[in-house]
Short mmCIF file of C-alpha atoms in Angstrom, two decimals:
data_model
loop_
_atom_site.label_atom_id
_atom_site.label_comp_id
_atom_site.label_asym_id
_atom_site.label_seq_id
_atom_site.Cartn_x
_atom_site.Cartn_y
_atom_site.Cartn_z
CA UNK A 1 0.00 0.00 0.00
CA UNK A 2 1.86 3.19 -1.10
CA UNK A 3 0.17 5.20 1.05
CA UNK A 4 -1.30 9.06 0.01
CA UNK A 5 0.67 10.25 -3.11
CA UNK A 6 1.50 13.37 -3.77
CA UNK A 7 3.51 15.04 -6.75
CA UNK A 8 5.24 17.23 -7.56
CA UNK A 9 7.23 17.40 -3.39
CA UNK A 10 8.24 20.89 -5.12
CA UNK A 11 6.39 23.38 -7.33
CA UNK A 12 7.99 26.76 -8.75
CA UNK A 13 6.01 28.79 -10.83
CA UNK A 14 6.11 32.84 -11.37
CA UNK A 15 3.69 35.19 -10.69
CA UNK A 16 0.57 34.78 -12.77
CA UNK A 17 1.13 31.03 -13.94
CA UNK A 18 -1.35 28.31 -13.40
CA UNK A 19 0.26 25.36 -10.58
CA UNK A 20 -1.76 21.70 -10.56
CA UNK A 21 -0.96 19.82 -7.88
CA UNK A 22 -2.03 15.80 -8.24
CA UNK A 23 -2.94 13.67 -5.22
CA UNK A 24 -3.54 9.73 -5.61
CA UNK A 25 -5.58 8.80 -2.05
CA UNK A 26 -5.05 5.60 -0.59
CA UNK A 27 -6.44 2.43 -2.32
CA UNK A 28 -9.39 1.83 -1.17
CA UNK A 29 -10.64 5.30 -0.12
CA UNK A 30 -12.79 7.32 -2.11
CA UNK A 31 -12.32 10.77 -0.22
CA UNK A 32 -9.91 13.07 -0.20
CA UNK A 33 -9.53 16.50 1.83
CA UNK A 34 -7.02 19.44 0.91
CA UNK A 35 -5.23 21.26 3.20
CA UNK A 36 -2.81 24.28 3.34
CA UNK A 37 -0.36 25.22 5.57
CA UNK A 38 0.76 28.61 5.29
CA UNK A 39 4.30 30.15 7.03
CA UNK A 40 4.35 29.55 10.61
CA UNK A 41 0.58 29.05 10.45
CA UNK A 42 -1.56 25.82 11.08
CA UNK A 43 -2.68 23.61 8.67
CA UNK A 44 -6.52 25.20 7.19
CA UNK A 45 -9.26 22.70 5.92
CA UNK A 46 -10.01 23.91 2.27
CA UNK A 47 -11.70 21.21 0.21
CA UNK A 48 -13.27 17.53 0.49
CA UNK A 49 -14.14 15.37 -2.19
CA UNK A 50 -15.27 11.92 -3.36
CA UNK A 51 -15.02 10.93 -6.75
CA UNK A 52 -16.41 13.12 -9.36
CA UNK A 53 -18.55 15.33 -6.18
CA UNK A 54 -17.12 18.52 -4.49
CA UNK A 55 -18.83 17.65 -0.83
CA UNK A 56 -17.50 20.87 1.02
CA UNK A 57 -15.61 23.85 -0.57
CA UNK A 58 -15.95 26.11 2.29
CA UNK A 59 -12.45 26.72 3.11
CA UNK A 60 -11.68 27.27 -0.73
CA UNK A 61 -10.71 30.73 -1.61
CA UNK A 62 -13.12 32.73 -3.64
CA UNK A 63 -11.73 33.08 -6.63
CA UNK A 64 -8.55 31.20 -8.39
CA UNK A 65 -8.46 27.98 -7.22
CA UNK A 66 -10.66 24.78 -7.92
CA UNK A 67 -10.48 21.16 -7.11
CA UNK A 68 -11.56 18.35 -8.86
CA UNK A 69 -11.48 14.43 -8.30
CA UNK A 70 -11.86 12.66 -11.62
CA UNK A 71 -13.83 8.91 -11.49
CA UNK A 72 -10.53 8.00 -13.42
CA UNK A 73 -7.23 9.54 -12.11
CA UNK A 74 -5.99 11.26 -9.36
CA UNK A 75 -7.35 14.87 -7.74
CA UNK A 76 -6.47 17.83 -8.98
CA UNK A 77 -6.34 21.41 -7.08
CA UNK A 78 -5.66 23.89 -9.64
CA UNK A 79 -4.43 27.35 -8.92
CA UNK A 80 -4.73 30.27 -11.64
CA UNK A 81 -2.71 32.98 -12.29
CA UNK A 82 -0.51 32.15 -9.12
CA UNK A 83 0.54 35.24 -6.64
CA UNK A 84 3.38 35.14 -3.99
CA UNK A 85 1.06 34.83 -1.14
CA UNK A 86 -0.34 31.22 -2.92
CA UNK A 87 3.23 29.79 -1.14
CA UNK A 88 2.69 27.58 0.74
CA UNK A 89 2.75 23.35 1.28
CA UNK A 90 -0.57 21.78 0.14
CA UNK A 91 -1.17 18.42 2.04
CA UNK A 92 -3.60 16.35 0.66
CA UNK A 93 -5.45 13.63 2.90
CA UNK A 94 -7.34 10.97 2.29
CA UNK A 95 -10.15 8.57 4.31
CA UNK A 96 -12.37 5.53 3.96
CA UNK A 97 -15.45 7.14 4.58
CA UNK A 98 -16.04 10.56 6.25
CA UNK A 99 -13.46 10.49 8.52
CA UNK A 100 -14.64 8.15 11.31
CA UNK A 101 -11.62 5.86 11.32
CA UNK A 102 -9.06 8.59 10.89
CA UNK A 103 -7.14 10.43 7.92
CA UNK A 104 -3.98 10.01 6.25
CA UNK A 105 -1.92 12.48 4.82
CA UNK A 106 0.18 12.73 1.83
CA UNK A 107 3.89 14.60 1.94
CA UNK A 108 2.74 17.35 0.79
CA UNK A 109 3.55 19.98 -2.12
CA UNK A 110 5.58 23.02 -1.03
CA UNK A 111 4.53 25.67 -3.98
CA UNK A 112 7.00 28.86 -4.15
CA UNK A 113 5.84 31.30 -6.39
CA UNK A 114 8.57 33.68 -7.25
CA UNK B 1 -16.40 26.68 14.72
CA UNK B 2 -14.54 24.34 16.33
CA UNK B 3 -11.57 25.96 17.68
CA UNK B 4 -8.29 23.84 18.84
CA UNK B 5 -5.53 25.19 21.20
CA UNK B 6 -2.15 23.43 21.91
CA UNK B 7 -0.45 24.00 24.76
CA UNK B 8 2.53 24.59 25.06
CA UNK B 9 3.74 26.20 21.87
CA UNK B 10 7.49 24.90 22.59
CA UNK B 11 8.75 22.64 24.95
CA UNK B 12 12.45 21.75 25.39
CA UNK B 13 13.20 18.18 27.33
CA UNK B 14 16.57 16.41 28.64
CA UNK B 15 16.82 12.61 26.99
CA UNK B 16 14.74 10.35 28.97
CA UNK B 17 12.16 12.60 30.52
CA UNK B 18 8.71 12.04 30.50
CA UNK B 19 6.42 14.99 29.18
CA UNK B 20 2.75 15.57 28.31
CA UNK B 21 1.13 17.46 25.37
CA UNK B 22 -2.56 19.35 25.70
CA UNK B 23 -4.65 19.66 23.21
CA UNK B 24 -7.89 22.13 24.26
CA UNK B 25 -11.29 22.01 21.58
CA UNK B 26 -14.07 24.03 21.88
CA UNK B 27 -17.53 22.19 20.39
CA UNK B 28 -17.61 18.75 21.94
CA UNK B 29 -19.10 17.07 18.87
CA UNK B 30 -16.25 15.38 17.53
CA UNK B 31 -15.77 12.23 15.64
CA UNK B 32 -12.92 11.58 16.87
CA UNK B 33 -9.54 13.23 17.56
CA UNK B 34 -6.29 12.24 16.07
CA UNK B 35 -2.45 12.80 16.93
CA UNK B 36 -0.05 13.80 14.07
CA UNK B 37 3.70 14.50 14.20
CA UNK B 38 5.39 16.62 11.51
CA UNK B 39 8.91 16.95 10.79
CA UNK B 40 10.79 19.81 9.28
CA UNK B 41 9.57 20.18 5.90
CA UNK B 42 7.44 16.70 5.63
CA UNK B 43 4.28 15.00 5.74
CA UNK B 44 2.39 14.95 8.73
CA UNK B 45 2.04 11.12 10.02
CA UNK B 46 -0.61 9.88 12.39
CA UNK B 47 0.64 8.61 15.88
CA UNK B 48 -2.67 8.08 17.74
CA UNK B 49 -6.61 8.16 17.12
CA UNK B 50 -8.65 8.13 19.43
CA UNK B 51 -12.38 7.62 18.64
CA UNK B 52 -15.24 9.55 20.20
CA UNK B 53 -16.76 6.72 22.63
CA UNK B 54 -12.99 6.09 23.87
CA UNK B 55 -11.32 7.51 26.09
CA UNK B 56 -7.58 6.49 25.54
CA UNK B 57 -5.61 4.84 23.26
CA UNK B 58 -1.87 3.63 23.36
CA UNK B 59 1.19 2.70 20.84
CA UNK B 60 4.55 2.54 22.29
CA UNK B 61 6.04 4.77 24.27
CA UNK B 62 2.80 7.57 23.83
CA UNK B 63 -0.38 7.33 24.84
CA UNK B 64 -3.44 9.86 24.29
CA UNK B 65 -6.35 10.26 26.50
CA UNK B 66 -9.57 12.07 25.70
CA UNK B 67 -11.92 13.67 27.47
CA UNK B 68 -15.07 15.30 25.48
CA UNK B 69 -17.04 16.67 27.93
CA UNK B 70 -14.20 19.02 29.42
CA UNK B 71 -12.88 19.23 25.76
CA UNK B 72 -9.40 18.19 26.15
CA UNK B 73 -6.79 15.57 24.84
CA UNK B 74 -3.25 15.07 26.18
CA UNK B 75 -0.25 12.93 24.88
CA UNK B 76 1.82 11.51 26.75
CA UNK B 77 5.28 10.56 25.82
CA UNK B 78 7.48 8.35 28.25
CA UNK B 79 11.32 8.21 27.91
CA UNK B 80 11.68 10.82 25.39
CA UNK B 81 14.16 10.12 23.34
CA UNK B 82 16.24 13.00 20.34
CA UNK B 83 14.48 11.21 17.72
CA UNK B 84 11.19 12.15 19.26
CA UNK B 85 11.99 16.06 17.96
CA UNK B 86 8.98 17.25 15.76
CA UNK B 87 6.13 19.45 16.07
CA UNK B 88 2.91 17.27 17.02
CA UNK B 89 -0.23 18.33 16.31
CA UNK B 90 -3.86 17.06 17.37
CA UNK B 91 -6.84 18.06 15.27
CA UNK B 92 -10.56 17.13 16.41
CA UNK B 93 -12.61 15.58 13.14
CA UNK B 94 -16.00 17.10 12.26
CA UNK B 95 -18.07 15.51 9.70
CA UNK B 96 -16.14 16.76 6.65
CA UNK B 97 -13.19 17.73 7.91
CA UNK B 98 -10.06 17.66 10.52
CA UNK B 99 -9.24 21.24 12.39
CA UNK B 100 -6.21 21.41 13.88
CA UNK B 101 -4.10 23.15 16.69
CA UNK B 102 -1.08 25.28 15.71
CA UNK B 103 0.87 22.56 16.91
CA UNK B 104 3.94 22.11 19.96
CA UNK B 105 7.17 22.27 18.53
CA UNK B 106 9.04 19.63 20.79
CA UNK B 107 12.84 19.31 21.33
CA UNK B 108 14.27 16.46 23.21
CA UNK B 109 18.31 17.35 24.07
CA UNK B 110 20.46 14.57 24.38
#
């Protein structure tokens, strides 16, 4: 079991570029959770899905950013026209069902936008 | 909103000492409430869950203890050891979600 993967570890992309960041849950679990963790800040709940349904988007910002989570393929969270305070490390998570026996977490994506 | 305080923010330990972790939560209704240590620049990885109708659970050396209705967790660590240097984190589970505590940022001196 290969556990959460997550790619790319590192992401560098200028001002204004578009960064996709892939997560491929556990096998077996058909929801997945985003997280950020900002500079010397916690780690913020932003999106939970299960396959091909956004369930809560709450803690998504307004504009720029979108997640998907394909039937086929891994989940996506996309981030448009990127701005220097988008860097951060994205964790994604995954579960069996809605979290009653626990979450596991990915290694993250640290995303530097320059 | 569920709101989750760590306590301390730092703690520094000699090799060997034993040392306890709080974890504070404000709404009650949790799922359950789950342990994580992170390292410098990784993943986070789960140490301990413990489920709502529990009220401790162990693994090792560290063993968590919950208590709902005053809204509190604590980990316990015995025999600390260097390699136990991370920053642990607990985070209560609502239905869709975890929300965690800023986190202790442990150091255990040899």
């Amino acid at each position: 079991n290969a556990g959460v993967m997550q790619n790319p570890r590192h992401l560098v992309r200028r001002r204004g570029q578009e960064a996709r960041l892939r997560c491929s849950p556990m096998k077996g679990h058909s929801h997945v959770y985003w997280y950020r963790q900002l500079p010397e800040e916690g780690l913020k709940f932003m999106v939970y899905l299960q396959k091909e349904n956004i369930i809560d988007e709450s803690g998504m910002p307004k504009e720029r950013f979108s997640a998907e989570f394909p039937k086929e393929g891994p989940s996506i969270l996309r981030i448009q026209q990127v701005v220097r305070g988008d860097s951060a490390a994205y964790f994604c998570a995954s579960s069996p069902n809605e979290g009653g026996y626990g979450y596991t977490f990915g290694s993250g994506t640290r995303l530097t936008v320059v | 909103k569920q709101e989750v305080t760590q306590i301390p923010a730092a703690l520094s330990v000699p090799e060997g000492e034993n040392l306890v972790l709080n974890c504070s939560f404000t709404d009650s209704a949790i799922y359950n409430l789950q342990w994580f240590r992170q390292d410098p620049g990784k993943g986070l990885t789960s140490l301990l869950l413990i489920q709502s109708s529990q009220r401790e659970q162990t693994s090792g050396r560290l063993n968590a203890s919950l208590d709902k209705s005053s809204g509190r967790s604590t980990l316990y660590i015995a025999a600390s050891q260097p390699g136990d240097s991370a920053t642990y984190l607990c985070a209560s589970t609502g239905a869709n979600n975890l929300f965690f505590g800023t986190g202790t940022r442990l150091t255990v001196i040899p």
